[in-house]
mmCIF file of C-alpha atoms and ligand atoms in Angstrom:
data_model
loop_
_atom_site.group_PDB
_atom_site.id
_atom_site.type_symbol
_atom_site.label_atom_id
_atom_site.label_comp_id
_atom_site.label_asym_id
_atom_site.label_seq_id
_atom_site.Cartn_x
_atom_site.Cartn_y
_atom_site.Cartn_z
ATOM 1 C CA MET A 209 -8.631 -36.526 67.540
ATOM 2 C CA ASN A 210 -7.233 -33.895 69.920
ATOM 3 C CA ASP A 211 -6.507 -30.266 69.117
ATOM 4 C CA ARG A 212 -2.848 -30.934 68.313
ATOM 5 C CA ASP A 213 -3.863 -33.314 65.517
ATOM 6 C CA GLN A 214 -6.413 -31.207 63.736
ATOM 7 C CA PHE A 215 -4.427 -28.885 61.467
ATOM 8 C CA VAL A 216 -5.023 -29.155 57.738
ATOM 9 C CA CYS A 217 -3.866 -27.140 54.716
ATOM 10 C CA ALA A 218 -5.535 -26.014 51.520
ATOM 11 C CA VAL A 219 -4.187 -24.536 48.283
ATOM 12 C CA ASP A 220 -6.116 -22.882 45.455
ATOM 13 C CA ILE A 221 -4.141 -22.677 42.206
ATOM 14 C CA GLY A 222 -5.621 -20.250 39.697
ATOM 15 C CA GLY A 223 -4.541 -18.648 36.435
ATOM 16 C CA THR A 224 -3.560 -15.380 38.140
ATOM 17 C CA LYS A 225 -3.010 -16.227 41.820
ATOM 18 C CA ILE A 226 -2.156 -19.050 44.177
ATOM 19 C CA ALA A 227 -3.661 -18.972 47.671
ATOM 20 C CA ALA A 228 -2.642 -21.216 50.553
ATOM 21 C CA ALA A 229 -4.313 -21.555 53.946
ATOM 22 C CA ILE A 230 -3.900 -23.421 57.188
ATOM 23 C CA GLY A 231 -6.953 -24.299 59.206
ATOM 24 C CA THR A 232 -8.645 -26.892 61.337
ATOM 25 C CA ALA A 233 -10.522 -29.998 60.200
ATOM 26 C CA ASP A 234 -13.783 -28.381 61.329
ATOM 27 C CA GLY A 235 -13.272 -25.443 58.972
ATOM 28 C CA LYS A 236 -11.631 -22.585 60.876
ATOM 29 C CA MET A 237 -9.103 -20.661 58.801
ATOM 30 C CA LEU A 238 -6.052 -19.744 60.895
ATOM 31 C CA ALA A 239 -3.760 -18.255 58.253
ATOM 32 C CA ARG A 240 -4.051 -17.301 54.584
ATOM 33 C CA TYR A 241 -1.340 -16.396 52.069
ATOM 34 C CA GLN A 242 -1.477 -15.348 48.440
ATOM 35 C CA THR A 243 0.942 -14.790 45.568
ATOM 36 C CA ALA A 244 0.822 -14.225 41.815
ATOM 37 C CA THR A 245 0.825 -17.545 39.938
ATOM 38 C CA HIS A 246 4.364 -18.586 39.079
ATOM 39 C CA LYS A 247 4.883 -19.561 35.444
ATOM 40 C CA ASP A 248 7.254 -22.279 36.637
ATOM 41 C CA PRO A 249 5.430 -24.944 38.717
ATOM 42 C CA THR A 250 8.614 -25.723 40.681
ATOM 43 C CA ALA A 251 8.715 -22.101 41.907
ATOM 44 C CA GLY A 252 4.996 -22.365 42.744
ATOM 45 C CA VAL A 253 5.574 -25.504 44.788
ATOM 46 C CA ASP A 254 8.549 -23.791 46.519
ATOM 47 C CA TRP A 255 6.226 -20.956 47.594
ATOM 48 C CA ILE A 256 3.489 -23.333 48.838
ATOM 49 C CA VAL A 257 6.008 -25.391 50.818
ATOM 50 C CA SER A 258 7.663 -22.306 52.338
ATOM 51 C CA VAL A 259 4.442 -20.644 53.582
ATOM 52 C CA ILE A 260 3.180 -23.878 55.149
ATOM 53 C CA GLN A 261 6.533 -24.681 56.759
ATOM 54 C CA ASP A 262 7.023 -21.097 58.005
ATOM 55 C CA TRP A 263 3.570 -21.095 59.618
ATOM 56 C CA HIS A 264 4.306 -24.420 61.246
ATOM 57 C CA VAL A 265 7.635 -23.264 62.664
ATOM 58 C CA THR A 266 6.475 -19.844 63.872
ATOM 59 C CA GLU A 267 2.865 -20.508 64.947
ATOM 60 C CA LYS A 268 2.534 -24.187 65.951
ATOM 61 C CA PRO A 269 5.927 -25.828 66.358
ATOM 62 C CA GLY A 270 5.463 -29.480 67.205
ATOM 63 C CA ALA A 271 1.863 -29.619 65.969
ATOM 64 C CA LYS A 272 1.006 -32.203 63.350
ATOM 65 C CA ILE A 273 -0.424 -31.040 60.022
ATOM 66 C CA ARG A 274 -2.527 -33.921 58.745
ATOM 67 C CA GLY A 275 -3.167 -33.332 55.072
ATOM 68 C CA LEU A 276 -3.355 -30.927 52.131
ATOM 69 C CA GLY A 277 -6.291 -30.428 49.755
ATOM 70 C CA VAL A 278 -5.455 -28.680 46.459
ATOM 71 C CA GLY A 279 -7.959 -27.022 44.118
ATOM 72 C CA CYS A 280 -6.847 -26.735 40.477
ATOM 73 C CA PRO A 281 -8.577 -25.709 37.276
ATOM 74 C CA GLY A 282 -9.703 -28.939 35.600
ATOM 75 C CA PRO A 283 -9.551 -31.320 33.881
ATOM 76 C CA LEU A 284 -7.359 -33.264 36.265
ATOM 77 C CA ASP A 285 -5.870 -36.695 36.590
ATOM 78 C CA ARG A 286 -6.841 -37.122 40.244
ATOM 79 C CA THR A 287 -5.330 -40.602 40.443
ATOM 80 C CA GLY A 288 -2.018 -39.441 38.979
ATOM 81 C CA GLY A 289 -2.176 -36.129 40.895
ATOM 82 C CA MET A 290 -1.722 -33.866 37.851
ATOM 83 C CA ILE A 291 -3.394 -30.963 36.094
ATOM 84 C CA LEU A 292 -4.101 -32.046 32.497
ATOM 85 C CA LYS A 293 -5.342 -29.181 30.347
ATOM 86 C CA ALA A 294 -5.637 -25.806 32.083
ATOM 87 C CA PRO A 295 -5.073 -23.198 29.314
ATOM 88 C CA ASN A 296 -3.918 -20.471 31.746
ATOM 89 C CA LEU A 297 -1.513 -22.816 33.511
ATOM 90 C CA GLY A 298 0.247 -24.299 30.477
ATOM 91 C CA THR A 299 3.548 -25.075 32.191
ATOM 92 C CA TRP A 300 1.781 -26.739 35.142
ATOM 93 C CA ASN A 301 -0.017 -29.240 32.904
ATOM 94 C CA GLU A 302 1.206 -32.814 33.452
ATOM 95 C CA TYR A 303 3.584 -31.646 36.173
ATOM 96 C CA PRO A 304 3.614 -34.235 39.026
ATOM 97 C CA LEU A 305 2.032 -31.766 41.462
ATOM 98 C CA ARG A 306 0.745 -34.164 44.107
ATOM 99 C CA GLN A 307 3.967 -36.172 44.153
ATOM 100 C CA GLU A 308 6.122 -33.042 44.553
ATOM 101 C CA LEU A 309 3.966 -31.628 47.363
ATOM 102 C CA THR A 310 3.817 -35.001 49.130
ATOM 103 C CA ASN A 311 7.588 -35.418 48.936
ATOM 104 C CA ARG A 312 8.420 -31.890 50.051
ATOM 105 C CA LEU A 313 5.865 -31.628 52.874
ATOM 106 C CA SER A 314 5.734 -35.302 53.945
ATOM 107 C CA LEU A 315 1.944 -34.995 53.910
ATOM 108 C CA PRO A 316 -0.888 -36.836 52.177
ATOM 109 C CA VAL A 317 -2.095 -34.584 49.339
ATOM 110 C CA GLU A 318 -5.258 -34.752 47.203
ATOM 111 C CA LEU A 319 -6.141 -32.746 44.089
ATOM 112 C CA GLU A 320 -9.673 -31.721 43.139
ATOM 113 C CA ASN A 321 -11.228 -29.484 40.498
ATOM 114 C CA ASP A 322 -11.431 -25.965 41.984
ATOM 115 C CA ALA A 323 -15.159 -25.435 41.320
ATOM 116 C CA ASN A 324 -15.954 -28.854 42.820
ATOM 117 C CA LEU A 325 -13.893 -27.933 45.866
ATOM 118 C CA ALA A 326 -15.714 -24.587 46.154
ATOM 119 C CA ALA A 327 -19.032 -26.504 46.092
ATOM 120 C CA ILE A 328 -17.739 -28.724 48.917
ATOM 121 C CA GLY A 329 -16.546 -25.651 50.852
ATOM 122 C CA GLU A 330 -19.950 -23.940 50.624
ATOM 123 C CA HIS A 331 -21.725 -27.231 51.400
ATOM 124 C CA ARG A 332 -19.695 -28.037 54.502
ATOM 125 C CA TYR A 333 -18.788 -24.633 55.944
ATOM 126 C CA GLY A 334 -20.640 -21.952 53.984
ATOM 127 C CA ALA A 335 -24.076 -20.971 52.673
ATOM 128 C CA GLY A 336 -25.150 -24.597 52.122
ATOM 129 C CA CYS A 337 -24.156 -25.905 55.534
ATOM 130 C CA GLY A 338 -26.843 -28.403 56.617
ATOM 131 C CA CYS A 339 -28.291 -28.856 53.091
ATOM 132 C CA GLN A 340 -28.069 -32.341 51.547
ATOM 133 C CA ASP A 341 -28.397 -31.167 47.953
ATOM 134 C CA LEU A 342 -26.604 -28.097 46.618
ATOM 135 C CA VAL A 343 -25.754 -26.542 43.277
ATOM 136 C CA TYR A 344 -22.739 -24.216 43.265
ATOM 137 C CA VAL A 345 -22.176 -21.862 40.330
ATOM 138 C CA THR A 346 -19.139 -19.620 39.959
ATOM 139 C CA VAL A 347 -19.439 -16.704 37.545
ATOM 140 C CA SER A 348 -16.151 -14.951 36.781
ATOM 141 C CA THR A 349 -14.130 -14.778 33.543
ATOM 142 C CA GLY A 350 -15.687 -18.209 32.853
ATOM 143 C CA ILE A 351 -18.564 -20.119 34.456
ATOM 144 C CA GLY A 352 -18.005 -23.299 36.438
ATOM 145 C CA GLY A 353 -19.801 -25.249 39.079
ATOM 146 C CA GLY A 354 -20.143 -28.232 41.335
ATOM 147 C CA LEU A 355 -23.082 -30.445 42.283
ATOM 148 C CA VAL A 356 -23.577 -32.034 45.699
ATOM 149 C CA ILE A 357 -26.374 -34.624 45.948
ATOM 150 C CA HIS A 358 -27.074 -36.545 49.170
ATOM 151 C CA ASP A 359 -24.006 -34.922 50.724
ATOM 152 C CA GLU A 360 -21.750 -36.333 47.987
ATOM 153 C CA LEU A 361 -20.011 -34.556 45.146
ATOM 154 C CA VAL A 362 -21.323 -35.683 41.753
ATOM 155 C CA ARG A 363 -18.255 -36.667 39.722
ATOM 156 C CA GLY A 364 -19.634 -38.409 36.625
ATOM 157 C CA LEU A 365 -17.626 -40.304 34.056
ATOM 158 C CA ASP A 366 -13.918 -39.366 34.155
ATOM 159 C CA ASP A 367 -14.727 -36.782 36.885
ATOM 160 C CA SER A 368 -16.297 -34.605 34.203
ATOM 161 C CA ALA A 369 -19.672 -33.738 35.823
ATOM 162 C CA GLY A 370 -20.640 -30.214 36.845
ATOM 163 C CA GLU A 371 -19.581 -28.295 33.720
ATOM 164 C CA ILE A 372 -22.486 -25.919 34.240
ATOM 165 C CA GLY A 373 -20.888 -23.243 32.049
ATOM 166 C CA HIS A 374 -21.260 -25.416 28.960
ATOM 167 C CA MET A 375 -24.988 -26.112 29.000
ATOM 168 C CA THR A 376 -26.500 -24.777 25.764
ATOM 169 C CA ILE A 377 -28.683 -21.745 26.451
ATOM 170 C CA ASP A 378 -29.087 -20.467 22.866
ATOM 171 C CA PRO A 379 -28.385 -22.834 19.932
ATOM 172 C CA HIS A 380 -27.639 -19.795 17.740
ATOM 173 C CA GLY A 381 -25.653 -17.943 20.415
ATOM 174 C CA PRO A 382 -22.004 -16.833 20.362
ATOM 175 C CA ALA A 383 -19.159 -19.332 19.868
ATOM 176 C CA CYS A 384 -17.770 -20.764 23.119
ATOM 177 C CA ASN A 385 -14.168 -21.599 24.024
ATOM 178 C CA CYS A 386 -15.179 -25.271 24.415
ATOM 179 C CA GLY A 387 -15.957 -25.512 20.680
ATOM 180 C CA SER A 388 -19.736 -25.378 21.015
ATOM 181 C CA ARG A 389 -22.100 -22.423 20.600
ATOM 182 C CA GLY A 390 -24.445 -20.515 22.903
ATOM 183 C CA CYS A 391 -23.103 -22.094 26.121
ATOM 184 C CA LEU A 392 -23.970 -20.388 29.414
ATOM 185 C CA GLU A 393 -20.324 -19.290 29.689
ATOM 186 C CA ALA A 394 -20.485 -17.620 26.251
ATOM 187 C CA MET A 395 -23.680 -15.786 27.302
ATOM 188 C CA ALA A 396 -23.271 -14.789 30.957
ATOM 189 C CA SER A 397 -19.617 -14.854 32.090
ATOM 190 C CA GLY A 398 -17.584 -11.719 32.774
ATOM 191 C CA THR A 399 -15.899 -12.263 29.400
ATOM 192 C CA ALA A 400 -19.288 -12.571 27.653
ATOM 193 C CA ILE A 401 -20.487 -9.296 29.225
ATOM 194 C CA MET A 402 -17.259 -7.591 28.155
ATOM 195 C CA ASP A 403 -17.539 -8.969 24.598
ATOM 196 C CA ALA A 404 -21.176 -7.870 24.312
ATOM 197 C CA ALA A 405 -20.212 -4.339 25.413
ATOM 198 C CA HIS A 406 -17.314 -4.165 22.958
ATOM 199 C CA THR A 407 -19.577 -5.361 20.125
ATOM 200 C CA MET A 408 -22.089 -2.609 20.981
ATOM 201 C CA ILE A 409 -19.269 -0.057 20.829
ATOM 202 C CA SER A 410 -17.883 -1.350 17.512
ATOM 203 C CA VAL A 411 -21.287 -1.262 15.765
ATOM 204 C CA GLY A 412 -22.088 2.177 17.189
ATOM 205 C CA ASN A 413 -24.959 1.105 19.460
ATOM 206 C CA ALA A 414 -23.261 1.872 22.784
ATOM 207 C CA SER A 415 -24.235 4.754 25.048
ATOM 208 C CA GLU A 416 -22.031 7.851 25.128
ATOM 209 C CA ALA A 417 -20.881 6.974 28.676
ATOM 210 C CA MET A 418 -19.845 3.467 27.570
ATOM 211 C CA SER A 419 -17.919 4.804 24.572
ATOM 212 C CA GLU A 420 -16.207 7.426 26.722
ATOM 213 C CA ALA A 421 -15.182 4.868 29.367
ATOM 214 C CA TYR A 422 -13.894 2.643 26.580
ATOM 215 C CA ARG A 423 -11.808 5.488 25.081
ATOM 216 C CA LYS A 424 -10.283 6.207 28.501
ATOM 217 C CA LYS A 425 -9.544 2.598 29.531
ATOM 218 C CA GLY A 426 -9.101 0.742 26.235
ATOM 219 C CA ALA A 427 -11.483 -2.024 27.427
ATOM 220 C CA LEU A 428 -14.615 -2.375 29.552
ATOM 221 C CA THR A 429 -14.936 -5.036 32.254
ATOM 222 C CA ALA A 430 -18.132 -6.590 33.614
ATOM 223 C CA ARG A 431 -17.625 -4.410 36.695
ATOM 224 C CA ASP A 432 -17.511 -1.248 34.507
ATOM 225 C CA ILE A 433 -20.783 -2.305 32.830
ATOM 226 C CA ALA A 434 -22.383 -2.982 36.235
ATOM 227 C CA GLU A 435 -21.283 0.444 37.528
ATOM 228 C CA LEU A 436 -22.678 2.202 34.445
ATOM 229 C CA ALA A 437 -25.946 0.240 34.802
ATOM 230 C CA GLU A 438 -26.191 1.342 38.453
ATOM 231 C CA LYS A 439 -25.826 4.955 37.311
ATOM 232 C CA GLY A 440 -28.835 4.512 35.023
ATOM 233 C CA ASP A 441 -27.105 3.784 31.689
ATOM 234 C CA THR A 442 -29.844 1.874 29.861
ATOM 235 C CA VAL A 443 -27.553 0.241 27.260
ATOM 236 C CA ALA A 444 -25.178 -1.056 29.960
ATOM 237 C CA ALA A 445 -28.193 -2.233 31.966
ATOM 238 C CA SER A 446 -29.619 -4.148 29.001
ATOM 239 C CA ILE A 447 -26.264 -5.904 28.348
ATOM 240 C CA LEU A 448 -26.036 -6.904 32.003
ATOM 241 C CA ASP A 449 -29.668 -7.968 32.281
ATOM 242 C CA GLU A 450 -29.455 -10.103 29.109
ATOM 243 C CA ALA A 451 -26.458 -11.923 30.620
ATOM 244 C CA MET A 452 -28.269 -12.421 33.911
ATOM 245 C CA ILE A 453 -31.386 -13.718 32.113
ATOM 246 C CA SER A 454 -29.160 -16.372 30.498
ATOM 247 C CA LEU A 455 -27.749 -17.206 33.930
ATOM 248 C CA GLY A 456 -31.305 -17.442 35.257
ATOM 249 C CA ILE A 457 -32.268 -19.823 32.416
ATOM 250 C CA GLY A 458 -29.253 -22.026 33.177
ATOM 251 C CA ILE A 459 -30.082 -22.089 36.884
ATOM 252 C CA SER A 460 -33.768 -22.800 36.120
ATOM 253 C CA ASN A 461 -32.688 -25.855 34.105
ATOM 254 C CA LEU A 462 -30.477 -27.087 36.936
ATOM 255 C CA ILE A 463 -33.300 -26.623 39.443
ATOM 256 C CA THR A 464 -35.762 -28.481 37.206
ATOM 257 C CA VAL A 465 -33.399 -31.434 36.876
ATOM 258 C CA LEU A 466 -31.959 -31.615 40.395
ATOM 259 C CA SER A 467 -34.433 -29.820 42.694
ATOM 260 C CA PRO A 468 -31.676 -28.910 45.164
ATOM 261 C CA GLN A 469 -32.348 -27.216 48.503
ATOM 262 C CA ILE A 470 -30.004 -24.368 47.665
ATOM 263 C CA VAL A 471 -28.215 -22.715 44.743
ATOM 264 C CA VAL A 472 -25.059 -20.862 45.777
ATOM 265 C CA ILE A 473 -23.538 -18.335 43.367
ATOM 266 C CA GLY A 474 -19.918 -17.228 43.764
ATOM 267 C CA GLY A 475 -17.176 -15.754 41.572
ATOM 268 C CA GLY A 476 -16.221 -12.152 40.827
ATOM 269 C CA VAL A 477 -19.273 -11.323 38.672
ATOM 270 C CA SER A 478 -21.595 -12.307 41.568
ATOM 271 C CA ASN A 479 -20.310 -9.185 43.370
ATOM 272 C CA ILE A 480 -22.766 -7.291 41.123
ATOM 273 C CA GLY A 481 -25.087 -8.321 43.936
ATOM 274 C CA GLU A 482 -28.816 -7.750 44.195
ATOM 275 C CA ARG A 483 -29.391 -6.751 40.554
ATOM 276 C CA MET A 484 -28.060 -10.159 39.502
ATOM 277 C CA PHE A 485 -29.913 -12.182 42.154
ATOM 278 C CA LYS A 486 -33.178 -10.380 41.419
ATOM 279 C CA THR A 487 -32.998 -11.230 37.686
ATOM 280 C CA VAL A 488 -31.982 -14.849 38.352
ATOM 281 C CA ARG A 489 -34.776 -15.383 40.918
ATOM 282 C CA LYS A 490 -37.333 -13.848 38.538
ATOM 283 C CA GLN A 491 -36.289 -16.220 35.738
ATOM 284 C CA VAL A 492 -36.530 -19.198 38.092
ATOM 285 C CA GLN A 493 -39.975 -18.077 39.244
ATOM 286 C CA GLU A 494 -41.178 -17.748 35.629
ATOM 287 C CA ARG A 495 -39.623 -20.918 34.218
ATOM 288 C CA VAL A 496 -39.609 -23.578 36.916
ATOM 289 C CA LYS A 497 -43.098 -25.093 37.091
ATOM 290 C CA LEU A 498 -42.764 -28.692 38.257
ATOM 291 C CA VAL A 499 -40.419 -28.202 41.218
ATOM 292 C CA PRO A 500 -41.296 -26.177 44.352
ATOM 293 C CA ALA A 501 -38.901 -23.394 43.327
ATOM 294 C CA GLU A 502 -40.210 -21.024 46.011
ATOM 295 C CA LYS A 503 -38.611 -23.326 48.624
ATOM 296 C CA ILE A 504 -35.195 -23.211 46.924
ATOM 297 C CA ALA A 505 -32.790 -20.576 48.234
ATOM 298 C CA ILE A 506 -30.646 -18.763 45.626
ATOM 299 C CA VAL A 507 -27.923 -17.043 47.590
ATOM 300 C CA PRO A 508 -24.399 -15.593 47.334
ATOM 301 C CA ALA A 509 -21.415 -17.695 48.411
ATOM 302 C CA LYS A 510 -20.822 -17.163 52.119
ATOM 303 C CA LEU A 511 -17.093 -17.869 51.924
ATOM 304 C CA GLY A 512 -16.544 -15.291 49.156
ATOM 305 C CA GLY A 513 -13.382 -15.919 47.179
ATOM 306 C CA ASP A 514 -12.218 -18.581 49.663
ATOM 307 C CA SER A 515 -14.860 -21.294 49.027
ATOM 308 C CA THR A 516 -12.207 -23.444 47.302
ATOM 309 C CA LEU A 517 -9.775 -23.136 50.230
ATOM 310 C CA TYR A 518 -12.474 -24.208 52.710
ATOM 311 C CA GLY A 519 -13.294 -27.149 50.434
ATOM 312 C CA GLY A 520 -9.576 -27.966 50.579
ATOM 313 C CA PHE A 521 -9.777 -28.160 54.375
ATOM 314 C CA PHE A 522 -12.613 -30.685 54.098
ATOM 315 C CA LEU A 523 -10.734 -32.705 51.486
ATOM 316 C CA ALA A 524 -7.646 -32.718 53.707
ATOM 317 C CA ALA A 525 -9.740 -33.696 56.735
ATOM 318 C CA GLY A 526 -11.121 -36.591 54.667
ATOM 319 C CA ILE A 527 -7.574 -37.815 54.051
ATOM 320 C CA CYS A 528 -6.983 -37.741 57.852
ATOM 321 C CA GLN A 529 -10.044 -39.927 58.410
ATOM 322 C CA ILE A 530 -8.844 -42.431 55.806
ATOM 323 C CA LEU A 531 -5.488 -42.527 57.578
ATOM 324 C CA SER A 532 -7.008 -42.984 61.051
ATOM 325 C CA GLU A 533 -9.134 -45.884 59.761
ATOM 326 C CA GLU A 534 -6.107 -47.745 58.399
HETATM 327 ZN ZN1 ZN B 720 -18.932 -24.077 26.024
#
């Protein structure tokens, strides 16, 4: 494949933003665009098509773009090329996304769950490059993940594997959006941290600084709690540390079952940084006894918020290979 043939595209469709990127099959990002998520999927597809076509015309006229990999919140119908049940993307559900993009761009298009695609991105081009076995965890408003074993994504029955956020951590824990109780997501996500802080405020157990910040802003985010903890607020610190202990328990369980070479943690809440990694590593050290946990790296995502886009490049490059074999 020569240089003229190697361009691929990736799109990451989220509840609040859509990102699109053009890169090379070996994982170099050449251009990146972002917009607020359109309520109407047709307008969203219009935007995706226009940024890719404009880049093509202005930057590489005559070059061939080979494929497009799209990350979407799951569950998906990958065969039918549709999002099925993403609560924040109601109007996009059951919209023929792959068909529309294929028709408009005259490109082969594949859809994949966004957390799975982020795992592939980190495995191929990011922190897990060169590792055969990787666990990717994303901690943001929710908790998701992807598992790569022997260089292959673990899909499971109906593509449902990797729902790391819904492992039970505490059978008596808070109710989870999935219908269960005490899931990792209900204990350690940004939303869980926020809810725990608001509960502390409502029952009168919050610190004065927390209550004051709440009065000013009307709500506290995980970032607010992390900032207060950094300033020495012991109540904020205990809320944050409890959440990170739950995350550490979840990751310990994954390590015990899978014994991966690396655990990569991404998502907005992972920007808390060293305080989070320290607590998670300590839990792993204390709980994992039958796997050589000291050899397992637990690291931040190298591709930051763009892990899914890089995974999209790899997915698109995979389509090119299928085409060249035909
Ligand atoms: Zn759940």
